[in-house]
Amino acid sequence: MAKVKITETVLRDAHQSLLATRLTTDEMLPIVEKLDQVGYHSLEMWGGATFDACLRFLNEDPWERLRKIRKAVKNTKLQMLLRGQNLLGYKHYADDVVSEFVKKSIYNGIDIIRIFDALNDTRNLETAVRVTLQEGGHAQCAISYTISPVHNIPYYVAKAKEMEEMGASSICIKDMSGIITPYAAYELVKELKSVCKVPIQLHSHYTSGIASMAYLKAIEAGVDVVDTAISPFALGTSQPATEPLVAAIQNTEYDTGIDLSRLNEITEYFKPIKDKYIENGLISPKVLGVDVNTLVYQIPGGMLSNLISQLKQQNKEDQLEKVMAEVPKVREDLGYPPLVTPMSQMVGTQAVLNVIMGERYKMVPKEIKDYVRGQYGMPITPIADEIKKKIIGNEESITVRPADLIPPQLNSARLGIKEYIEQEEDVLSYALFPQIALNFFKDRWSQKYKIESTLYNEENKNHPI
Ligand code: CO
C-alpha cells in the first residue's frame, strides 16, 4: 500500500515564504499539540530563515523555540532545513561549527535534518550528514532542482546515488522555485524510485500555480512524502495546501490516513493570524497569486522582486527586461548554478551590474569572485577560461572541498561572547550571526540587569549602583 505521507510546513517554510518568517513562538504554541495529533510524517519548524529572523526581528532565542515546541510535540518528528556547510547562514563555516551545530540541533529536539547545497556539491553535505547520522538523526539529502541544458534526469539520478552512498536516510527533490512540471515530476520520481532504496520526498512551491499538479503526478509515480502547508498559509509563494491534497487522494491507494476534520481545527486557528498579517501589510496580496514570470524565466519569485528593488534604487527600473535576459547568460557563464540562496542573490546582482555598467563583468562583487575561485564548491559545468580571466584574472581556483581551507572557528566564537554566554548554544548563534546575536545577547543581559537593579533599588534605596 503506497500510503503518502505529509510534511507540514506551516511553522517554517510557509511563513518564511509568505510573511518573511515572522510567526512568533507564542503564535505557534497554542496549536502545536493539535498539529502533533494529525498524523503528519513530520513538522518542519526550524532552520532556513527562522533562526536569523528570531534573533534579528523577533528578539527570540531560536533554541528556546525549538525546545518549547519539542516539549509539546510528543509524537511527530520535528524537521529542519540546513544549507549544508552554510548551516543557516550565507557562507561556509568550519567543520567544528557545522558539527557542533548539528549535535545541538538534535540534542534540543530535531529528528530530521534536510541538508542541501546550492550547487549540489555533495562535498558540502559531508560533515552535516556524517554528524546527523552519528547523533542518531535522520539525514535527508536534498537535491536543488533547477532547469538548464545540463540538469537532466541522468544528472539527478547520479546525484541521488551519490547521496545514498554517503548514507542519506532519504532523498528530497527540492524545487525551491516551484518550476517542476507535473510530467517532469512523474518521470523524475519514477526514475529515482527505481534506483534508490531510501524514501523519496518532493518539496515545491505554489508560486507558478503548478505545484499541486506536480505533487499528484509524483504521487502516482510513487513518491513517499510531499510537503504541504495548512490552507491559510498555503499557495502563492508557499507550498500547496494540505487539506485539498489530503482530500484528493482520500479513499485511493495513496490515502494519507489523515482525518480532514482534525485539519479543520488547525485551519480555523491560523485564519485570523493570516488576516492580522494581511492587515498589517506583512503579507502582500501579491505573493498570494500565481506568478507566471516564474514559469517564463524559471527564476524564483523572491529573486524577481529583489531585481526590481535593486533597479529601483538605481532609478533604472526600465532596464528590467534587459536584466531578465542577462540572468540566464550569467547563469550559463557560471556553470548553471541552481537559483537558490545564496546563488540566486549572487547571479541576480551580477546580472544587474552587467546591465547598468554597460559592460559585462566590469564590476564583480566579492561573492562572485569567491565563487569563481571555487570557494562555494564545484559548478556542474566548468567555467570558461575567458570568463574566469575577466572575473579573477590569473588567479587559480581551488579544487579541494572548500571547508578544508577553513580553520576551526568555535573557540574564537566562544571567546568573542564569553561574558554573555548562558548556554553552549549561544556560541553557535554567535558563530553564525555575530552582529545580530551580539545585539540579542546584550539586550537579554540588560533586561536581566534592569530587573535585578530594580530589586536592588527597592531593597537598598540608599545604595547607588
Ligand atoms: Co522551500
PDB file of C-alpha atoms in Angstrom, residues 192-400:
ATOM      1  CA  LEU A 192      14.591   7.831  -8.531  1.00  0.00           C
ATOM      2  CA  LYS A 193      12.250   5.219  -7.079  1.00  0.00           C
ATOM      3  CA  SER A 194      13.701   2.616  -9.427  1.00  0.00           C
ATOM      4  CA  VAL A 195      17.326   3.276  -8.464  1.00  0.00           C
ATOM      5  CA  CYS A 196      17.160   4.399  -4.787  1.00  0.00           C
ATOM      6  CA  LYS A 197      16.354   2.236  -1.804  1.00  0.00           C
ATOM      7  CA  VAL A 198      15.649   5.176   0.529  1.00  0.00           C
ATOM      8  CA  PRO A 199      12.330   7.126   0.577  1.00  0.00           C
ATOM      9  CA  ILE A 200      11.842   9.997  -1.884  1.00  0.00           C
ATOM     10  CA  GLN A 201      10.218  13.299  -0.860  1.00  0.00           C
ATOM     11  CA  LEU A 202       9.094  16.206  -3.026  1.00  0.00           C
ATOM     12  CA  HIS A 203       9.259  19.840  -1.913  1.00  0.00           C
ATOM     13  CA  SER A 204       7.835  22.539  -4.135  1.00  0.00           C
ATOM     14  CA  HIS A 205       6.281  25.999  -4.007  1.00  0.00           C
ATOM     15  CA  TYR A 206       2.941  27.049  -5.448  1.00  0.00           C
ATOM     16  CA  THR A 207       4.446  30.235  -6.965  1.00  0.00           C
ATOM     17  CA  SER A 208       3.740  29.386 -10.597  1.00  0.00           C
ATOM     18  CA  GLY A 209       0.489  27.533  -9.890  1.00  0.00           C
ATOM     19  CA  ILE A 210       1.617  24.034 -10.912  1.00  0.00           C
ATOM     20  CA  ALA A 211       2.877  22.506  -7.680  1.00  0.00           C
ATOM     21  CA  SER A 212      -0.253  20.616  -6.653  1.00  0.00           C
ATOM     22  CA  MET A 213      -0.488  19.057 -10.124  1.00  0.00           C
ATOM     23  CA  ALA A 214       3.178  18.108  -9.842  1.00  0.00           C
ATOM     24  CA  TYR A 215       2.500  16.531  -6.437  1.00  0.00           C
ATOM     25  CA  LEU A 216      -0.324  14.430  -7.811  1.00  0.00           C
ATOM     26  CA  LYS A 217       1.815  13.098 -10.648  1.00  0.00           C
ATOM     27  CA  ALA A 218       4.701  12.495  -8.223  1.00  0.00           C
ATOM     28  CA  ILE A 219       2.299  10.537  -6.013  1.00  0.00           C
ATOM     29  CA  GLU A 220       1.263   8.413  -8.982  1.00  0.00           C
ATOM     30  CA  ALA A 221       4.955   7.791  -9.639  1.00  0.00           C
ATOM     31  CA  GLY A 222       5.399   6.524  -6.091  1.00  0.00           C
ATOM     32  CA  VAL A 223       6.751   9.485  -4.125  1.00  0.00           C
ATOM     33  CA  ASP A 224       6.805   8.693  -0.389  1.00  0.00           C
ATOM     34  CA  VAL A 225       6.363  12.127   1.170  1.00  0.00           C
ATOM     35  CA  VAL A 226       5.251  15.580  -0.036  1.00  0.00           C
ATOM     36  CA  ASP A 227       5.492  18.986   1.672  1.00  0.00           C
ATOM     37  CA  THR A 228       2.282  20.962   2.154  1.00  0.00           C
ATOM     38  CA  ALA A 229       1.068  23.877   4.291  1.00  0.00           C
ATOM     39  CA  ILE A 230      -2.251  24.221   6.085  1.00  0.00           C
ATOM     40  CA  SER A 231      -4.505  26.278   3.762  1.00  0.00           C
ATOM     41  CA  PRO A 232      -4.390  29.748   5.411  1.00  0.00           C
ATOM     42  CA  PHE A 233      -0.609  29.693   4.961  1.00  0.00           C
ATOM     43  CA  ALA A 234      -0.536  27.813   1.657  1.00  0.00           C
ATOM     44  CA  LEU A 235      -0.488  28.724  -2.051  1.00  0.00           C
ATOM     45  CA  GLY A 236       1.196  31.731  -3.632  1.00  0.00           C
ATOM     46  CA  THR A 237       4.905  31.596  -2.828  1.00  0.00           C
ATOM     47  CA  SER A 238       4.238  28.955  -0.148  1.00  0.00           C
ATOM     48  CA  GLN A 239       3.513  25.220  -0.503  1.00  0.00           C
ATOM     49  CA  PRO A 240       0.373  23.584  -1.950  1.00  0.00           C
ATOM     50  CA  ALA A 241      -2.382  23.376   0.672  1.00  0.00           C
ATOM     51  CA  THR A 242      -2.612  20.340   2.942  1.00  0.00           C
ATOM     52  CA  GLU A 243      -6.400  19.848   3.039  1.00  0.00           C
ATOM     53  CA  PRO A 244      -7.120  19.615  -0.727  1.00  0.00           C
ATOM     54  CA  LEU A 245      -4.220  17.219  -1.193  1.00  0.00           C
ATOM     55  CA  VAL A 246      -5.454  15.004   1.622  1.00  0.00           C
ATOM     56  CA  ALA A 247      -8.972  15.119   0.106  1.00  0.00           C
ATOM     57  CA  ALA A 248      -7.766  14.492  -3.450  1.00  0.00           C
ATOM     58  CA  ILE A 249      -6.214  11.132  -2.613  1.00  0.00           C
ATOM     59  CA  GLN A 250      -8.641  10.031   0.078  1.00  0.00           C
ATOM     60  CA  ASN A 251     -10.022   6.513  -0.442  1.00  0.00           C
ATOM     61  CA  THR A 252      -7.370   5.715  -3.016  1.00  0.00           C
ATOM     62  CA  GLU A 253      -4.340   3.515  -2.608  1.00  0.00           C
ATOM     63  CA  TYR A 254      -2.396   6.674  -1.747  1.00  0.00           C
ATOM     64  CA  ASP A 255      -4.691   7.782   1.120  1.00  0.00           C
ATOM     65  CA  THR A 256      -2.691   9.715   3.736  1.00  0.00           C
ATOM     66  CA  GLY A 257      -4.866   8.404   6.554  1.00  0.00           C
ATOM     67  CA  ILE A 258      -5.235  11.980   7.803  1.00  0.00           C
ATOM     68  CA  ASP A 259      -8.633  12.982   9.140  1.00  0.00           C
ATOM     69  CA  LEU A 260      -9.868  16.159   7.392  1.00  0.00           C
ATOM     70  CA  SER A 261     -11.926  17.245  10.393  1.00  0.00           C
ATOM     71  CA  ARG A 262      -8.761  17.286  12.515  1.00  0.00           C
ATOM     72  CA  LEU A 263      -7.178  19.619   9.990  1.00  0.00           C
ATOM     73  CA  ASN A 264     -10.169  21.919  10.200  1.00  0.00           C
ATOM     74  CA  GLU A 265      -9.356  22.985  13.752  1.00  0.00           C
ATOM     75  CA  ILE A 266      -5.862  23.924  12.646  1.00  0.00           C
ATOM     76  CA  THR A 267      -7.193  25.842   9.638  1.00  0.00           C
ATOM     77  CA  GLU A 268      -9.551  27.806  11.891  1.00  0.00           C
ATOM     78  CA  TYR A 269      -6.704  28.625  14.253  1.00  0.00           C
ATOM     79  CA  PHE A 270      -4.476  30.077  11.545  1.00  0.00           C
ATOM     80  CA  LYS A 271      -7.143  32.057   9.654  1.00  0.00           C
ATOM     81  CA  PRO A 272      -7.258  35.081  11.994  1.00  0.00           C
ATOM     82  CA  ILE A 273      -3.459  35.067  12.252  1.00  0.00           C
ATOM     83  CA  LYS A 274      -3.233  35.327   8.496  1.00  0.00           C
ATOM     84  CA  ASP A 275      -5.817  38.127   8.455  1.00  0.00           C
ATOM     85  CA  LYS A 276      -3.775  40.024  11.009  1.00  0.00           C
ATOM     86  CA  TYR A 277      -0.667  39.846   8.822  1.00  0.00           C
ATOM     87  CA  ILE A 278      -2.573  40.885   5.713  1.00  0.00           C
ATOM     88  CA  GLU A 279      -3.966  43.884   7.595  1.00  0.00           C
ATOM     89  CA  ASN A 280      -0.602  44.997   8.935  1.00  0.00           C
ATOM     90  CA  GLY A 281       0.927  44.591   5.479  1.00  0.00           C
ATOM     91  CA  LEU A 282       3.423  41.825   6.272  1.00  0.00           C
ATOM     92  CA  ILE A 283       1.603  39.533   3.844  1.00  0.00           C
ATOM     93  CA  SER A 284       1.384  41.262   0.496  1.00  0.00           C
ATOM     94  CA  PRO A 285      -1.573  40.111  -1.618  1.00  0.00           C
ATOM     95  CA  LYS A 286       0.951  39.967  -4.483  1.00  0.00           C
ATOM     96  CA  VAL A 287       2.632  36.841  -3.116  1.00  0.00           C
ATOM     97  CA  LEU A 288      -0.690  35.013  -2.878  1.00  0.00           C
ATOM     98  CA  GLY A 289      -1.435  34.851  -6.602  1.00  0.00           C
ATOM     99  CA  VAL A 290       0.068  32.927  -9.489  1.00  0.00           C
ATOM    100  CA  ASP A 291       3.342  34.345 -10.774  1.00  0.00           C
ATOM    101  CA  VAL A 292       3.664  33.307 -14.399  1.00  0.00           C
ATOM    102  CA  ASN A 293       7.066  35.005 -14.655  1.00  0.00           C
ATOM    103  CA  THR A 294       8.456  32.112 -12.679  1.00  0.00           C
ATOM    104  CA  LEU A 295       7.476  29.759 -15.492  1.00  0.00           C
ATOM    105  CA  VAL A 296       8.667  32.043 -18.243  1.00  0.00           C
ATOM    106  CA  TYR A 297      12.025  32.971 -16.723  1.00  0.00           C
ATOM    107  CA  GLN A 298      12.486  29.976 -14.416  1.00  0.00           C
ATOM    108  CA  ILE A 299      13.644  32.152 -11.597  1.00  0.00           C
ATOM    109  CA  PRO A 300      12.224  32.178  -8.059  1.00  0.00           C
ATOM    110  CA  GLY A 301       9.606  34.820  -7.267  1.00  0.00           C
ATOM    111  CA  GLY A 302      11.738  36.257  -4.461  1.00  0.00           C
ATOM    112  CA  MET A 303      14.604  36.802  -6.855  1.00  0.00           C
ATOM    113  CA  LEU A 304      12.430  38.754  -9.256  1.00  0.00           C
ATOM    114  CA  SER A 305      11.306  41.157  -6.534  1.00  0.00           C
ATOM    115  CA  ASN A 306      14.947  41.604  -5.460  1.00  0.00           C
ATOM    116  CA  LEU A 307      15.939  42.519  -9.008  1.00  0.00           C
ATOM    117  CA  ILE A 308      13.156  45.074  -9.220  1.00  0.00           C
ATOM    118  CA  SER A 309      14.151  46.689  -5.935  1.00  0.00           C
ATOM    119  CA  GLN A 310      17.856  46.779  -6.904  1.00  0.00           C
ATOM    120  CA  LEU A 311      16.953  48.525 -10.156  1.00  0.00           C
ATOM    121  CA  LYS A 312      14.631  50.921  -8.333  1.00  0.00           C
ATOM    122  CA  GLN A 313      17.475  52.017  -6.064  1.00  0.00           C
ATOM    123  CA  GLN A 314      19.479  52.960  -9.162  1.00  0.00           C
ATOM    124  CA  ASN A 315      16.483  54.566 -10.866  1.00  0.00           C
ATOM    125  CA  LYS A 316      16.860  52.014 -13.657  1.00  0.00           C
ATOM    126  CA  GLU A 317      13.534  50.240 -13.478  1.00  0.00           C
ATOM    127  CA  ASP A 318      13.210  50.500 -17.242  1.00  0.00           C
ATOM    128  CA  GLN A 319      16.140  48.062 -17.560  1.00  0.00           C
ATOM    129  CA  LEU A 320      14.230  45.100 -16.103  1.00  0.00           C
ATOM    130  CA  GLU A 321      13.751  43.360 -19.446  1.00  0.00           C
ATOM    131  CA  LYS A 322      17.477  43.554 -20.156  1.00  0.00           C
ATOM    132  CA  VAL A 323      18.320  42.236 -16.710  1.00  0.00           C
ATOM    133  CA  MET A 324      15.888  39.353 -17.114  1.00  0.00           C
ATOM    134  CA  ALA A 325      17.608  38.471 -20.389  1.00  0.00           C
ATOM    135  CA  GLU A 326      21.017  38.780 -18.710  1.00  0.00           C
ATOM    136  CA  VAL A 327      20.199  36.385 -15.830  1.00  0.00           C
ATOM    137  CA  PRO A 328      20.329  33.183 -17.957  1.00  0.00           C
ATOM    138  CA  LYS A 329      23.548  34.386 -19.614  1.00  0.00           C
ATOM    139  CA  VAL A 330      25.276  34.975 -16.274  1.00  0.00           C
ATOM    140  CA  ARG A 331      23.999  31.626 -15.130  1.00  0.00           C
ATOM    141  CA  GLU A 332      25.471  29.926 -18.193  1.00  0.00           C
ATOM    142  CA  ASP A 333      28.816  31.731 -17.690  1.00  0.00           C
ATOM    143  CA  LEU A 334      28.940  30.493 -14.115  1.00  0.00           C
ATOM    144  CA  GLY A 335      28.239  26.831 -14.930  1.00  0.00           C
ATOM    145  CA  TYR A 336      24.446  26.779 -14.424  1.00  0.00           C
ATOM    146  CA  PRO A 337      24.157  27.144 -10.639  1.00  0.00           C
ATOM    147  CA  PRO A 338      20.630  26.437  -9.328  1.00  0.00           C
ATOM    148  CA  LEU A 339      18.993  29.723  -8.322  1.00  0.00           C
ATOM    149  CA  VAL A 340      18.683  29.112  -4.612  1.00  0.00           C
ATOM    150  CA  THR A 341      20.159  31.053  -1.670  1.00  0.00           C
ATOM    151  CA  PRO A 342      22.864  32.311  -1.916  1.00  0.00           C
ATOM    152  CA  MET A 343      23.308  31.762  -5.683  1.00  0.00           C
ATOM    153  CA  SER A 344      20.018  33.454  -6.614  1.00  0.00           C
ATOM    154  CA  GLN A 345      21.108  36.717  -4.961  1.00  0.00           C
ATOM    155  CA  MET A 346      24.622  36.490  -6.433  1.00  0.00           C
ATOM    156  CA  VAL A 347      23.546  35.764 -10.015  1.00  0.00           C
ATOM    157  CA  GLY A 348      20.852  38.459  -9.791  1.00  0.00           C
ATOM    158  CA  THR A 349      23.261  41.125  -8.548  1.00  0.00           C
ATOM    159  CA  GLN A 350      25.798  40.281 -11.263  1.00  0.00           C
ATOM    160  CA  ALA A 351      23.110  40.497 -13.956  1.00  0.00           C
ATOM    161  CA  VAL A 352      22.050  43.919 -12.660  1.00  0.00           C
ATOM    162  CA  LEU A 353      25.681  45.133 -12.619  1.00  0.00           C
ATOM    163  CA  ASN A 354      26.347  43.809 -16.130  1.00  0.00           C
ATOM    164  CA  VAL A 355      23.379  45.780 -17.450  1.00  0.00           C
ATOM    165  CA  ILE A 356      23.728  49.053 -15.582  1.00  0.00           C
ATOM    166  CA  MET A 357      27.521  49.297 -16.029  1.00  0.00           C
ATOM    167  CA  GLY A 358      27.060  48.862 -19.768  1.00  0.00           C
ATOM    168  CA  GLU A 359      29.860  46.289 -19.819  1.00  0.00           C
ATOM    169  CA  ARG A 360      29.733  42.681 -18.678  1.00  0.00           C
ATOM    170  CA  TYR A 361      31.807  41.839 -15.568  1.00  0.00           C
ATOM    171  CA  LYS A 362      33.244  45.362 -15.379  1.00  0.00           C
ATOM    172  CA  MET A 363      32.209  45.288 -11.750  1.00  0.00           C
ATOM    173  CA  VAL A 364      32.127  41.973  -9.859  1.00  0.00           C
ATOM    174  CA  PRO A 365      31.059  41.524  -6.215  1.00  0.00           C
ATOM    175  CA  LYS A 366      33.386  39.654  -3.865  1.00  0.00           C
ATOM    176  CA  GLU A 367      30.956  36.731  -3.562  1.00  0.00           C
ATOM    177  CA  ILE A 368      31.043  36.072  -7.306  1.00  0.00           C
ATOM    178  CA  LYS A 369      34.860  36.233  -7.263  1.00  0.00           C
ATOM    179  CA  ASP A 370      34.934  33.723  -4.398  1.00  0.00           C
ATOM    180  CA  TYR A 371      32.521  31.526  -6.312  1.00  0.00           C
ATOM    181  CA  VAL A 372      34.770  31.569  -9.388  1.00  0.00           C
ATOM    182  CA  ARG A 373      37.730  30.815  -7.084  1.00  0.00           C
ATOM    183  CA  GLY A 374      35.882  27.597  -6.156  1.00  0.00           C
ATOM    184  CA  GLN A 375      35.127  28.635  -2.605  1.00  0.00           C
ATOM    185  CA  TYR A 376      31.442  27.698  -2.830  1.00  0.00           C
ATOM    186  CA  GLY A 377      32.111  24.335  -4.452  1.00  0.00           C
ATOM    187  CA  MET A 378      32.149  22.932  -7.946  1.00  0.00           C
ATOM    188  CA  PRO A 379      29.665  24.104 -10.590  1.00  0.00           C
ATOM    189  CA  ILE A 380      28.075  21.420 -12.745  1.00  0.00           C
ATOM    190  CA  THR A 381      29.966  22.584 -15.851  1.00  0.00           C
ATOM    191  CA  PRO A 382      33.399  24.223 -15.660  1.00  0.00           C
ATOM    192  CA  ILE A 383      33.575  27.996 -16.009  1.00  0.00           C
ATOM    193  CA  ALA A 384      35.155  29.001 -19.351  1.00  0.00           C
ATOM    194  CA  ASP A 385      38.709  30.389 -19.092  1.00  0.00           C
ATOM    195  CA  GLU A 386      37.799  33.728 -20.664  1.00  0.00           C
ATOM    196  CA  ILE A 387      35.039  34.333 -18.094  1.00  0.00           C
ATOM    197  CA  LYS A 388      37.364  33.256 -15.287  1.00  0.00           C
ATOM    198  CA  LYS A 389      40.018  35.662 -16.561  1.00  0.00           C
ATOM    199  CA  LYS A 390      37.532  38.540 -16.627  1.00  0.00           C
ATOM    200  CA  ILE A 391      36.473  37.854 -13.051  1.00  0.00           C
ATOM    201  CA  ILE A 392      39.623  36.760 -11.171  1.00  0.00           C
ATOM    202  CA  GLY A 393      42.447  37.478 -13.651  1.00  0.00           C
ATOM    203  CA  ASN A 394      45.224  34.912 -13.443  1.00  0.00           C
ATOM    204  CA  GLU A 395      44.302  33.563 -10.006  1.00  0.00           C
ATOM    205  CA  GLU A 396      43.990  29.793  -9.649  1.00  0.00           C
ATOM    206  CA  SER A 397      40.721  28.251  -8.456  1.00  0.00           C
ATOM    207  CA  ILE A 398      40.763  25.744  -5.635  1.00  0.00           C
ATOM    208  CA  THR A 399      39.719  22.166  -6.295  1.00  0.00           C
ATOM    209  CA  VAL A 400      39.596  20.810  -2.738  1.00  0.00           C
TER     210      VAL A 400
END
